[in-house]
Amino acid sequence: MAERLLVKGGLVIDPSQNIESVRDVLIEDGKIAEVRAGLSKQPGLKDAPVLDAQGLWVIPGLIDMHVHLREPGREGDETILTGTRAAARGGVTTVLAMPNTEPPVDTPSAVSFVKSKAVAEGAVRVLVAGAATVGQKGERLTEIVGMVRAGISAVTDDGRPMMNSELMRRALECCKDCGIPFIDHCEDEHLSAGACVNEGRAATAKGLRGMPWAGETVMVSRDIALSELTGAHVHIAHISAAQSVTAVRLAKKRGLNVTAEATPHHFTLCEEDAPGYDANFKMNPPLRSARDREAVLEGLADGTIDAVATDHAPHGPGKKALGLPLAPFGVIGLETSLALGITHLVGKKILSPKKLLERMSAAPARLLGLKDRGSLKKGMLADIALVHPGESWTVEARFESKSRNSPFIGMKLKGQVRATLVGGRAAFRHDHAL
Amino acid sequence: MTQRSWDRKDLLGLEDLSAAEIESILDAAVSFKSSEAPKNHSKLSNRTLAFLFSEPSTRTRSSFEVAARRLGAEVLGFSAASSSLLKGESLLDTVRNLEAMGVDYFVVRHELSGVLMPLAPKTKASLINAGDGAHEHPTQALLDLFTLREKKGTLKKLKVVIVGDVAHSRVARSNIFALLKFKAAVTVCGPTALIPHDIASLGVSVSQDLDHALKDADAVNVLRLQLERQKENLVTSLNDYYQAYGLTAERLAKNPDCMVLHPGPMNRGVEISSQAADGPQSAILEQVKNGVAVRMAVLSLIEGWRARHG
């Protein structure tokens, strides 16, 4: 007898099928069996367990293609267990784990370790990105082919850029041969050395060294050229500068294989929003000018920016208390990303709900070549989030994540995840929900 | 004398101070500088002041020490150059430990910008910023303003040029924040590499022509060029720098009313010539003298706050 669950009466929003209407969703053995109105009245389904989704969005589980789970090596900041619990709370059902752990994930055996740990302990599905260079030192390429066989979904030295253009070219050629994307953290380290915030008015007033926008854009432009040269898929991580968005827009117009993601903090905040020397607002790339934020919003609206990804980067409180110049870069984001999207993208009419979910689920599935998720079509994995779109809540410093380094604490948001199903089973349920 | 306006436990910078608060300090300093003023006071006689300096300093530290002793405070030295204070993480612990020993005032110099801001609400002791990274050096700017007011009679609508390494200068930022509150016209002058990218947004003008900038200036504040800037390729050569931005007697001669300030220590022949440093337009030694009075004023006003707030 098949294991069944009927998600009843919710507003199903599925950009992959252009659906936005009240329907029932039948799950059988962890997969989507049917999406149709009035399913519950079918005689054969009368006894099936029911999840009442009236008043809620029923959406494909989110796919966050930029997450730092910190395990192995930095379990004090986050683990696969706590990071995936945070994901589930945010409606995220698949994460792509970045390889800059300690040691980095730069060998097939390291890939296997993370994958097996994720299967054993993960609350949601974990994909693994492999490092591009040994030890992420930017000197020698890793065993990319071996790591692909071990199951990586992308290659990246994220946390650091690929400064050596020749090495980048060779990595891209290998990625193209293997059919996976290269995700690049675009930063010219010579232009950003010693800097901790954006180069702008706030940095000047605070006496802090700033990173110029050009430090990102020169590398985005280089990557576009190398993508054209090699034909490889280059995905620009956490795009933040207006000029970088323009460069990607032009590359896409020319039909090049270049895609990009933006983070919730870059579409929500700008440098002027960072109070004093609060290191919870320190991230790389930094919060940039209001004009840059505007460009990110425009890029999300017109599809130049394909995906929303959090760059969830947990750091324990002690590290963020070092003072802004010394504190590590990065903020957490898994538990607030959807609500920030609903509040600041849907609420301000930058994106329709369907478009938002396209950027947060269907697009990342497409970019990572995942054919079994990011959609509620029949036969897909039953990875689903149930969301109350109108529910207001204030972000508190209580997270499933082990860390609390969020710039959004105290912010009022709309949109509350009420339940997250992975393979038809509850990975998260809101306290008093359902 | 204007009515005193001071309601703060700490002096962390000048950006958030009002013109009235700044004037309160300057007015109080007048009385401490007066030749009739006694050298020994008892206002801080039950207080202990500690220095937390993670960078070397002679001038600022000595000036604070003289000021504190003249007010009757017990002064505690603390050499932090080789301690964990450099890391920033233990600064709060250090402050709390010394506070538990009865220290009431901390005069802090640290290489990290903004390091004092999150600390201040976490201690009952009073924190005085003696230079934090490239952020602020409020008492230096206050003594600059005091010297300017003393010589020019007012701060209102003065034309002041700040020349040199503005990018790395805490003195420049504190001066800019303070002078703009008095509607001064501030021009920063130096090679583009040493001028922060968006500094015009603070309300100053930017120039790469020192002769032009000095033309009708009331004062020029010359910043020290740290010699490692050449290694960082921020200046092509010290000789190039001197040619373009060095304050020479010839340049000064074109504007005899322009007063010369320098926070010290000076690199003679790099950012300033000896003739300009020691010439009749120089107020550099007067600045040093005024520093003691200004720091006495700061300590005295904060002590007033402490007395009112138990």
XYZ file of C-alpha atoms in Angstrom:
744
model
C 0.000 0.000 0.000
C 1.429 3.304 -1.047
C 2.203 5.905 1.621
C -0.132 8.799 0.883
C -0.735 12.352 2.007
C -3.301 14.770 0.684
C -2.480 18.460 0.985
C -5.912 19.960 0.770
C -7.319 23.281 -0.323
C -4.213 25.449 -0.500
C -3.325 28.043 -3.114
C -0.928 26.042 -5.254
C 1.693 28.277 -6.843
C 3.945 26.452 -9.259
C 5.785 28.564 -11.820
C 6.933 25.471 -13.733
C 3.314 24.707 -14.697
C 2.063 28.292 -14.564
C -0.375 27.334 -11.819
C -1.723 29.779 -9.239
C -5.061 28.434 -8.051
C -6.644 26.495 -5.206
C -5.995 22.790 -5.643
C -5.306 19.630 -3.745
C -1.940 17.928 -3.944
C -1.658 14.182 -3.627
C 1.626 12.743 -2.482
C 2.374 9.086 -2.943
C 5.567 7.408 -1.753
C 7.402 10.689 -1.440
C 6.524 11.971 -4.886
C 3.874 14.197 -6.371
C 1.074 11.975 -7.647
C -1.473 14.572 -8.705
C -2.316 18.261 -8.441
C -5.980 18.970 -9.036
C -9.018 20.652 -7.497
C -11.478 18.367 -5.762
C -9.103 15.439 -5.328
C -10.343 14.885 -1.792
C -13.749 13.940 -3.132
C -12.384 10.968 -5.015
C -13.684 7.814 -3.404
C -10.282 6.129 -3.301
C -8.772 8.984 -1.325
C -11.355 9.295 1.429
C -9.154 7.584 3.969
C -5.878 9.254 2.986
C -4.227 11.390 5.681
C -4.977 15.056 5.051
C -2.993 18.216 5.641
C -5.389 21.141 5.618
C -3.740 23.963 3.687
C -6.662 26.364 3.448
C -5.432 29.952 3.392
C -1.878 28.850 2.744
C 0.405 28.837 -0.261
C 1.428 25.359 -1.334
C 4.704 25.793 -3.169
C 7.643 23.771 -4.441
C 10.255 23.539 -1.701
C 12.878 26.233 -2.056
C 16.314 25.384 -3.424
C 19.084 27.486 -1.925
C 22.150 27.123 -4.073
C 24.504 28.977 -1.749
C 24.741 27.707 1.831
C 27.616 27.242 4.249
C 26.990 24.308 6.586
C 30.464 24.596 8.202
C 30.821 20.854 8.726
C 33.476 19.486 8.777
C 35.697 21.635 10.960
C 33.578 24.472 12.234
C 30.834 22.647 14.051
C 30.741 25.395 16.686
C 29.203 27.715 14.096
C 26.917 25.257 12.317
C 26.510 21.574 11.533
C 24.775 19.703 8.763
C 22.049 18.933 11.300
C 21.462 22.515 12.511
C 21.973 24.092 9.094
C 19.429 21.823 7.447
C 16.979 22.397 10.307
C 17.357 26.106 9.648
C 16.687 25.407 5.985
C 13.529 23.461 6.789
C 12.268 26.299 8.979
C 12.727 28.630 6.037
C 10.832 26.415 3.580
C 14.061 25.303 1.919
C 14.129 21.632 0.938
C 17.440 21.463 -0.942
C 20.665 23.286 -0.153
C 23.927 23.388 -2.045
C 26.704 23.196 0.558
C 29.724 25.341 -0.217
C 33.111 23.624 0.093
C 35.008 26.154 2.225
C 34.918 24.012 5.329
C 37.982 23.112 7.396
C 39.450 21.202 5.651
C 37.790 22.243 2.406
C 35.772 19.767 0.393
C 38.411 19.314 -2.287
C 38.619 15.519 -2.724
C 36.151 12.776 -3.695
C 36.364 11.324 -0.174
C 35.500 14.671 1.396
C 32.489 14.878 -0.925
C 31.432 11.390 0.155
C 31.779 12.355 3.828
C 29.464 15.343 3.523
C 26.956 13.428 1.440
C 26.773 10.489 3.822
C 26.561 12.766 6.873
C 23.771 14.677 5.153
C 21.833 11.512 4.402
C 22.187 10.399 8.022
C 21.495 13.731 9.747
C 20.121 16.241 7.295
C 16.623 17.567 7.781
C 16.538 18.505 4.096
C 18.388 17.399 0.958
C 22.030 18.449 0.717
C 23.902 18.873 -2.540
C 27.634 19.344 -2.423
C 29.847 21.796 -4.279
C 33.473 20.804 -4.685
C 36.417 23.161 -4.339
C 38.038 24.281 -7.570
C 41.580 24.347 -6.233
C 43.404 22.233 -3.686
C 42.923 23.748 -0.244
C 41.148 26.626 -1.993
C 44.557 28.178 -2.366
C 44.086 29.114 -6.006
C 47.212 27.244 -7.083
C 46.301 23.772 -8.399
C 43.027 22.314 -9.669
C 41.294 19.644 -7.616
C 40.204 16.220 -8.898
C 37.081 17.682 -10.433
C 36.205 14.546 -12.416
C 36.575 12.346 -9.330
C 34.439 14.712 -7.299
C 31.771 14.711 -10.008
C 31.729 10.905 -9.775
C 31.376 11.276 -6.003
C 28.344 13.443 -6.638
C 29.142 17.138 -6.630
C 26.668 19.474 -8.281
C 28.977 22.434 -8.909
C 32.549 23.625 -8.557
C 33.539 26.730 -6.653
C 36.249 28.229 -4.480
C 33.528 30.319 -2.827
C 34.644 32.405 0.061
C 37.487 33.357 -2.214
C 37.704 34.293 -5.880
C 39.703 32.528 -8.579
C 42.317 35.201 -9.036
C 44.353 33.272 -11.619
C 42.574 33.622 -14.977
C 44.491 30.768 -16.620
C 43.519 28.411 -13.804
C 39.946 29.653 -14.079
C 39.953 28.853 -17.784
C 41.131 25.292 -17.127
C 38.563 24.812 -14.353
C 35.820 26.024 -16.686
C 36.906 23.658 -19.448
C 36.745 20.757 -17.006
C 33.330 21.859 -15.678
C 32.027 22.059 -19.237
C 33.254 18.542 -19.953
C 31.517 17.324 -16.782
C 28.308 19.260 -17.437
C 28.254 21.202 -14.177
C 28.364 24.924 -13.456
C 31.260 26.873 -12.013
C 30.077 29.232 -9.280
C 32.394 32.199 -8.837
C 32.825 34.569 -5.933
C 33.782 37.622 -7.982
C 36.237 39.806 -6.162
C 39.573 41.202 -7.242
C 41.475 40.695 -4.029
C 43.992 43.382 -4.907
C 41.223 45.961 -5.044
C 39.558 44.774 -1.848
C 42.586 43.982 0.329
C 42.094 45.013 3.943
C 38.577 46.297 3.328
C 35.580 45.344 5.415
C 32.672 47.360 3.969
C 31.669 48.972 0.694
C 33.746 51.861 -0.550
C 31.311 54.703 -0.062
C 30.174 57.464 2.214
C 29.592 55.234 5.239
C 33.094 53.734 5.006
C 34.597 57.197 4.723
C 32.736 58.537 7.745
C 33.555 55.489 9.860
C 37.202 55.432 8.893
C 36.932 51.953 7.412
C 38.624 50.670 4.312
C 36.082 50.068 1.573
C 35.779 47.600 -1.286
C 35.086 49.379 -4.556
C 32.299 48.051 -6.780
C 34.887 47.641 -9.509
C 36.525 44.842 -7.513
C 33.440 42.748 -8.280
C 32.732 44.003 -11.765
C 36.202 43.417 -13.207
C 35.953 39.764 -12.184
C 32.378 39.411 -13.469
C 33.579 40.834 -16.776
C 36.533 38.450 -16.839
C 34.285 35.493 -16.094
C 31.951 36.488 -18.918
C 34.918 36.555 -21.289
C 36.110 33.146 -20.085
C 32.621 31.701 -20.375
C 32.518 32.918 -23.977
C 35.956 31.457 -24.595
C 35.172 28.039 -23.124
C 31.405 27.743 -23.509
C 31.219 26.749 -19.847
C 28.369 27.731 -17.544
C 29.595 30.437 -15.173
C 27.267 31.304 -12.332
C 27.987 34.595 -10.588
C 27.462 34.212 -6.840
C 25.901 36.975 -4.697
C 25.948 39.737 -7.298
C 25.896 43.128 -5.598
C 27.052 45.987 -7.830
C 24.990 47.822 -10.443
C 27.770 47.579 -13.021
C 28.017 43.796 -12.513
C 24.273 43.434 -13.146
C 24.663 45.443 -16.357
C 27.557 43.219 -17.458
C 25.494 40.048 -16.898
C 22.502 41.572 -18.692
C 24.620 42.290 -21.768
C 26.200 38.819 -21.643
C 22.754 37.223 -21.593
C 21.620 39.359 -24.501
C 24.559 37.920 -26.423
C 23.410 34.423 -25.557
C 26.345 33.546 -23.315
C 26.132 30.799 -20.724
C 26.225 33.136 -17.719
C 23.787 33.179 -14.825
C 23.645 35.008 -11.496
C 22.143 34.949 -8.037
C 21.376 37.686 -5.507
C 21.021 37.404 -1.751
C 18.136 38.642 0.372
C 20.479 41.018 2.212
C 21.592 42.653 -1.019
C 18.050 43.166 -2.269
C 16.794 44.353 1.130
C 19.570 46.480 2.637
C 22.174 49.008 1.554
C 25.255 50.410 3.261
C 23.317 53.255 4.854
C 21.167 50.700 6.733
C 24.124 49.354 8.723
C 24.138 50.939 12.171
C 27.451 51.985 13.688
C 29.982 49.210 13.752
C 27.593 46.257 14.040
C 29.432 43.259 12.566
C 26.123 41.513 11.850
C 26.003 43.778 8.812
C 29.439 42.709 7.624
C 29.357 40.451 4.607
C 31.290 39.871 1.407
C 30.363 41.339 -0.980
C 29.391 44.168 1.327
C 26.087 45.991 1.453
C 26.502 48.533 -1.300
C 24.817 51.808 -2.231
C 21.087 52.380 -2.604
C 21.677 52.581 -6.377
C 23.309 49.153 -6.338
C 20.390 47.700 -4.408
C 18.047 49.222 -6.966
C 20.032 47.540 -9.754
C 19.794 44.178 -7.979
C 16.016 44.628 -7.759
C 15.879 45.528 -11.464
C 18.003 42.486 -12.265
C 15.680 40.215 -10.304
C 12.644 41.737 -11.976
C 13.861 41.404 -15.570
C 15.470 37.978 -15.100
C 19.073 39.128 -15.439
C 19.490 37.676 -11.969
C 18.207 34.125 -12.226
C 18.047 33.049 -8.605
C 17.783 34.127 -4.995
C 20.322 32.392 -2.748
C 21.134 33.230 0.840
C 24.899 32.784 1.178
C 23.912 31.534 4.654
C 27.193 32.051 6.517
C 27.004 31.228 10.221
C 29.573 32.644 12.659
C 29.351 32.265 16.426
C 28.771 35.409 18.523
C 32.355 35.553 19.792
C 33.695 36.013 16.283
C 31.283 38.761 15.396
C 32.221 40.579 18.632
C 35.804 41.047 17.459
C 34.980 44.504 16.134
C 33.960 45.329 12.592
C 37.418 45.380 10.995
C 38.363 41.973 12.450
C 35.040 40.147 12.510
C 34.534 37.511 9.809
C 32.349 38.233 6.787
C 28.931 36.675 6.474
C 25.381 36.528 7.776
C 22.846 33.755 8.201
C 19.807 33.763 5.951
C 18.009 30.437 5.567
C 15.256 31.206 8.046
C 14.412 34.648 6.720
C 14.884 34.407 2.945
C 11.341 33.589 1.878
C 9.796 36.166 4.211
C 12.237 38.796 2.923
C 11.242 37.858 -0.612
C 7.533 38.079 0.196
C 7.980 41.372 2.078
C 10.432 43.189 -0.156
C 9.951 41.644 -3.595
C 6.293 40.631 -3.699
C 5.133 43.301 -1.221
C 6.811 46.046 -3.232
C 5.620 44.596 -6.530
C 9.103 43.829 -7.824
C 8.087 40.210 -8.435
C 4.770 38.363 -8.501
C 4.506 35.414 -6.099
C 4.987 33.075 -9.067
C 8.116 34.909 -10.211
C 9.511 34.915 -6.661
C 9.134 31.159 -6.460
C 10.665 30.792 -9.894
C 13.779 32.601 -8.592
C 13.845 30.562 -5.376
C 13.016 27.092 -6.628
C 12.522 26.422 -10.349
C 15.536 28.491 -11.466
C 18.081 27.015 -9.033
C 16.848 23.539 -10.012
C 17.438 24.419 -13.657
C 20.867 25.972 -13.006
C 22.021 22.913 -11.089
C 20.546 20.477 -13.588
C 18.066 18.993 -11.100
C 15.248 17.371 -13.002
C 13.337 15.943 -10.044
C 12.544 19.070 -8.028
C 11.717 22.759 -8.211
C 8.240 21.904 -9.500
C 4.997 20.246 -8.414
C 4.616 18.258 -11.624
C 3.583 14.634 -11.349
C 6.557 12.404 -10.526
C 8.619 15.124 -8.881
C 9.949 14.735 -5.349
C 7.279 15.779 -2.879
C 9.374 18.652 -1.552
C 6.799 21.233 -0.585
C 6.475 24.270 1.639
C 3.228 25.526 3.141
C 3.330 29.242 3.734
C 1.007 31.784 5.297
C 1.721 34.733 3.006
C 0.037 37.433 5.078
C 1.263 36.508 8.540
C 3.433 39.220 10.114
C 6.271 38.355 12.428
C 9.301 40.030 13.895
C 12.663 38.357 13.444
C 14.011 37.370 16.838
C 17.483 36.169 17.750
C 16.152 32.615 18.070
C 17.130 30.483 15.143
C 17.413 26.817 14.318
C 20.851 27.756 13.058
C 23.610 27.492 15.645
C 24.545 31.080 14.936
C 22.636 34.328 15.290
C 24.543 36.656 12.999
C 21.553 38.111 11.205
C 21.180 41.765 10.203
C 17.422 41.248 10.159
C 16.890 40.761 13.904
C 14.130 43.150 14.949
C 12.825 43.551 11.387
C 9.115 43.039 10.810
C 8.397 40.666 7.937
C 5.410 39.160 6.190
C 5.126 35.507 5.273
C 5.519 32.636 7.675
C 6.486 29.088 6.738
C 3.965 26.807 8.455
C 5.314 23.441 7.315
C 8.033 22.015 5.128
C 7.739 18.576 3.575
C 10.722 16.695 2.217
C 9.728 13.630 0.230
C 6.231 14.058 1.610
C 7.376 13.963 5.235
C 7.409 16.880 7.645
C 10.883 18.339 8.072
C 9.464 21.367 9.876
C 6.160 22.356 11.442
C 5.453 25.762 12.900
C 4.650 25.563 16.657
C 0.918 25.914 16.483
C 0.440 25.082 12.850
C -1.454 22.312 11.165
C 30.897 82.315 27.678
C 28.009 80.213 26.391
C 26.005 78.115 28.782
C 27.623 74.733 29.324
C 25.968 71.903 27.499
C 27.239 68.442 28.379
C 25.283 65.309 29.132
C 27.535 62.416 28.185
C 29.423 59.694 29.999
C 31.962 59.253 27.213
C 33.744 61.108 24.460
C 33.843 58.673 21.555
C 33.981 61.110 18.656
C 32.809 64.471 17.391
C 30.408 63.289 14.693
C 27.515 63.043 17.126
C 28.341 66.127 19.173
C 26.446 69.356 18.646
C 28.152 72.687 18.066
C 26.983 73.697 21.567
C 28.648 70.666 23.143
C 31.880 71.394 21.317
C 31.743 75.014 22.423
C 31.193 73.904 26.013
C 34.482 72.026 25.884
C 36.321 74.908 24.257
C 34.892 77.392 26.776
C 35.900 75.197 29.685
C 39.379 74.915 28.189
C 39.697 78.717 28.166
C 39.474 78.803 31.936
C 41.989 75.971 32.310
C 44.442 77.756 30.020
C 44.156 81.123 31.725
C 47.402 82.290 33.306
C 45.515 82.892 36.532
C 44.168 79.362 36.653
C 45.747 77.222 39.357
C 47.866 74.297 38.132
C 46.450 71.961 40.725
C 42.769 71.124 40.932
C 40.903 68.578 42.960
C 37.983 67.866 40.666
C 39.137 64.314 39.947
C 40.892 63.737 43.260
C 38.933 60.556 44.012
C 39.189 59.213 40.519
C 41.468 56.773 38.740
C 42.246 57.062 35.067
C 43.831 54.275 33.048
C 45.467 54.335 29.657
C 44.725 51.554 27.193
C 47.006 52.204 24.256
C 47.622 49.506 21.685
C 49.539 51.914 19.466
C 52.544 54.001 20.414
C 51.958 57.616 21.419
C 54.003 60.247 23.163
C 52.154 63.476 22.629
C 48.550 62.452 23.227
C 49.342 60.198 26.132
C 51.582 62.731 27.904
C 49.034 65.459 27.335
C 46.238 63.361 28.868
C 48.495 62.381 31.763
C 49.404 65.976 32.555
C 45.721 66.958 32.289
C 44.542 64.154 34.553
C 47.207 64.801 37.196
C 46.452 68.515 37.237
C 42.853 67.595 38.027
C 44.012 65.415 40.890
C 43.349 61.981 39.363
C 45.381 58.900 40.025
C 46.842 57.728 36.735
C 47.392 54.125 35.793
C 49.658 53.250 32.897
C 48.987 50.163 30.874
C 51.246 49.004 28.139
C 49.130 47.172 25.677
C 51.416 47.104 22.686
C 52.353 43.493 23.280
C 49.194 42.316 24.984
C 46.081 40.622 23.708
C 44.477 44.052 23.633
C 45.771 44.261 20.101
C 43.284 41.639 19.057
C 40.345 43.771 20.127
C 38.428 40.812 21.499
C 39.643 41.222 25.070
C 39.284 44.974 25.263
C 35.935 44.687 27.025
C 37.340 42.138 29.459
C 40.292 44.423 30.170
C 38.008 47.374 30.776
C 35.749 45.342 33.060
C 38.671 43.980 35.070
C 40.186 47.390 35.590
C 36.767 48.837 36.330
C 36.418 46.232 39.070
C 39.666 47.571 40.506
C 38.145 51.016 40.690
C 39.161 52.668 37.443
C 36.686 55.387 36.476
C 38.159 56.674 33.210
C 39.752 54.933 30.279
C 41.706 56.810 27.660
C 41.881 54.386 24.761
C 43.903 54.267 21.571
C 43.321 51.332 19.283
C 44.164 50.530 15.700
C 40.637 49.343 14.885
C 38.077 51.892 13.753
C 34.947 51.960 15.872
C 36.239 49.612 18.553
C 34.905 51.775 21.390
C 31.349 52.193 20.104
C 29.935 48.834 21.213
C 32.023 48.964 24.406
C 30.687 52.176 25.894
C 27.200 50.938 26.840
C 28.721 47.887 28.515
C 30.746 49.734 31.144
C 29.948 52.315 33.774
C 33.386 53.804 33.372
C 33.876 56.770 31.067
C 35.659 56.074 27.797
C 37.642 58.740 25.997
C 38.730 58.031 22.467
C 42.379 58.907 21.958
C 42.329 57.610 18.379
C 40.578 54.581 16.898
C 41.938 53.365 13.593
C 41.180 55.826 10.825
C 37.933 56.872 12.478
C 38.220 59.698 15.040
C 40.672 61.446 17.310
C 38.301 63.865 18.996
C 40.592 65.607 21.478
C 43.146 66.352 18.755
C 40.429 68.012 16.678
C 39.163 69.866 19.738
C 42.597 71.309 20.388
C 42.835 72.237 16.700
C 39.522 74.052 16.989
C 40.554 75.696 20.241
C 43.740 77.001 18.613
C 41.811 78.209 15.576
C 39.226 80.011 17.690
C 41.903 81.545 19.851
C 43.811 82.946 16.877
C 40.931 83.768 14.531
C 38.393 84.858 17.153
C 35.673 82.556 15.822
C 35.086 79.195 14.201
C 32.150 80.365 12.136
C 32.645 80.176 8.381
C 36.396 79.706 8.553
C 38.129 78.362 5.462
C 40.278 75.408 6.428
C 42.433 73.215 4.219
C 43.343 69.719 5.366
C 46.272 68.477 3.316
C 47.769 65.022 3.109
C 46.785 61.456 3.892
C 43.105 62.032 4.598
C 42.235 58.396 3.827
C 44.077 57.039 6.851
C 43.640 60.028 9.160
C 41.432 60.017 12.230
C 42.450 63.618 12.853
C 40.998 64.624 9.489
C 37.641 62.987 10.153
C 37.224 64.533 13.598
C 38.208 67.941 12.216
C 35.767 67.615 9.315
C 32.881 66.551 11.541
C 33.535 69.403 13.981
C 34.348 72.220 11.555
C 31.255 71.571 9.444
C 29.084 72.117 12.518
C 30.373 75.698 12.530
C 29.655 76.137 8.825
C 33.326 76.184 8.002
C 34.393 75.628 4.400
C 36.672 72.613 4.492
C 38.847 71.601 1.556
C 40.743 68.342 1.617
C 43.811 68.302 -0.552
C 46.099 65.468 -1.540
C 46.753 62.846 -4.191
C 43.591 60.971 -5.200
C 44.997 57.764 -3.715
C 45.012 59.364 -0.256
C 41.574 60.982 -0.464
C 38.604 58.708 0.360
C 36.452 58.069 -2.667
C 33.221 59.584 -1.366
C 34.536 62.244 0.976
C 32.690 65.040 -0.843
C 29.474 63.478 0.429
C 30.504 64.516 3.950
C 30.279 68.155 2.824
C 33.873 69.029 1.999
C 35.548 70.164 -1.221
C 38.335 68.167 -2.786
C 41.381 69.624 -4.474
C 44.577 68.327 -5.998
C 46.046 71.846 -6.214
C 47.516 72.944 -2.892
C 48.466 76.423 -4.093
C 44.926 77.084 -5.220
C 43.428 75.621 -2.051
C 45.649 77.782 0.157
C 44.787 80.991 -1.661
C 42.234 82.399 0.763
C 42.438 79.805 3.530
C 42.333 80.866 7.182
C 44.277 77.804 8.191
C 45.943 74.718 6.824
C 46.066 71.508 8.830
C 48.982 69.410 7.601
C 48.678 65.666 8.097
C 51.624 63.406 8.601
C 52.478 61.180 5.652
C 53.146 57.701 6.909
C 56.206 56.559 5.055
C 54.845 53.067 4.378
C 52.325 54.634 1.980
C 55.056 54.736 -0.608
C 55.559 50.983 -0.271
C 51.823 50.581 -0.861
C 52.167 52.599 -4.090
C 49.825 55.263 -2.763
C 52.491 57.906 -3.439
C 55.013 57.562 -6.234
C 57.921 59.034 -4.279
C 58.411 61.217 -1.224
C 60.027 63.788 -3.455
C 57.000 63.794 -5.777
C 54.758 64.186 -2.759
C 56.758 67.089 -1.360
C 56.696 68.857 -4.736
C 52.930 68.597 -5.003
C 51.678 68.677 -1.425
C 54.533 69.755 0.836
C 53.804 72.914 2.794
C 56.700 75.233 2.126
C 57.474 78.778 3.199
C 57.119 79.867 -0.436
C 53.617 78.484 -0.633
C 52.680 80.050 2.692
C 54.147 83.416 1.752
C 51.342 83.886 -0.756
C 48.821 83.933 2.088
C 50.312 85.492 5.223
C 47.003 85.133 7.105
C 46.984 81.363 6.790
C 47.710 79.664 10.074
C 49.607 76.355 10.109
C 48.471 73.389 12.198
C 50.014 69.929 12.400
C 48.965 67.107 14.747
C 52.520 65.793 14.866
C 54.873 64.095 14.773
C 56.166 65.896 11.703
C 58.144 64.509 8.788
C 60.145 67.608 7.967
C 60.902 67.742 4.273
C 58.097 65.338 3.442
C 54.795 67.040 4.228
C 56.175 70.267 5.660
C 59.400 72.225 5.424
C 61.252 73.296 8.540
C 60.756 76.954 7.655
C 57.005 76.455 7.477
C 56.907 74.359 10.647
C 58.895 76.854 12.696
C 57.864 80.060 10.933
C 55.653 82.904 12.118
C 52.451 81.388 10.713
C 52.916 78.152 12.628
C 50.758 77.421 15.669
C 52.088 73.912 16.107
C 53.623 74.329 19.567
C 50.605 76.344 20.676
C 48.473 73.343 19.712
C 50.493 71.149 22.024
C 50.070 73.619 24.861
C 46.337 73.894 24.246
C 46.023 70.131 24.257
C 46.419 69.994 28.008
C 43.722 72.608 28.628
C 41.322 70.935 26.209
C 41.823 67.519 27.784
C 41.340 69.000 31.251
C 38.095 70.480 29.961
C 36.917 67.131 28.588
C 37.705 65.292 31.822
C 36.131 68.027 33.870
C 32.852 68.034 31.918
C 32.591 64.252 32.015
C 33.289 64.388 35.764
C 30.389 66.811 36.063
C 28.184 64.219 34.373
C 29.483 61.483 36.679
C 28.797 63.610 39.753
C 25.242 64.275 38.579
C 24.585 60.607 37.750
C 26.142 59.107 40.852
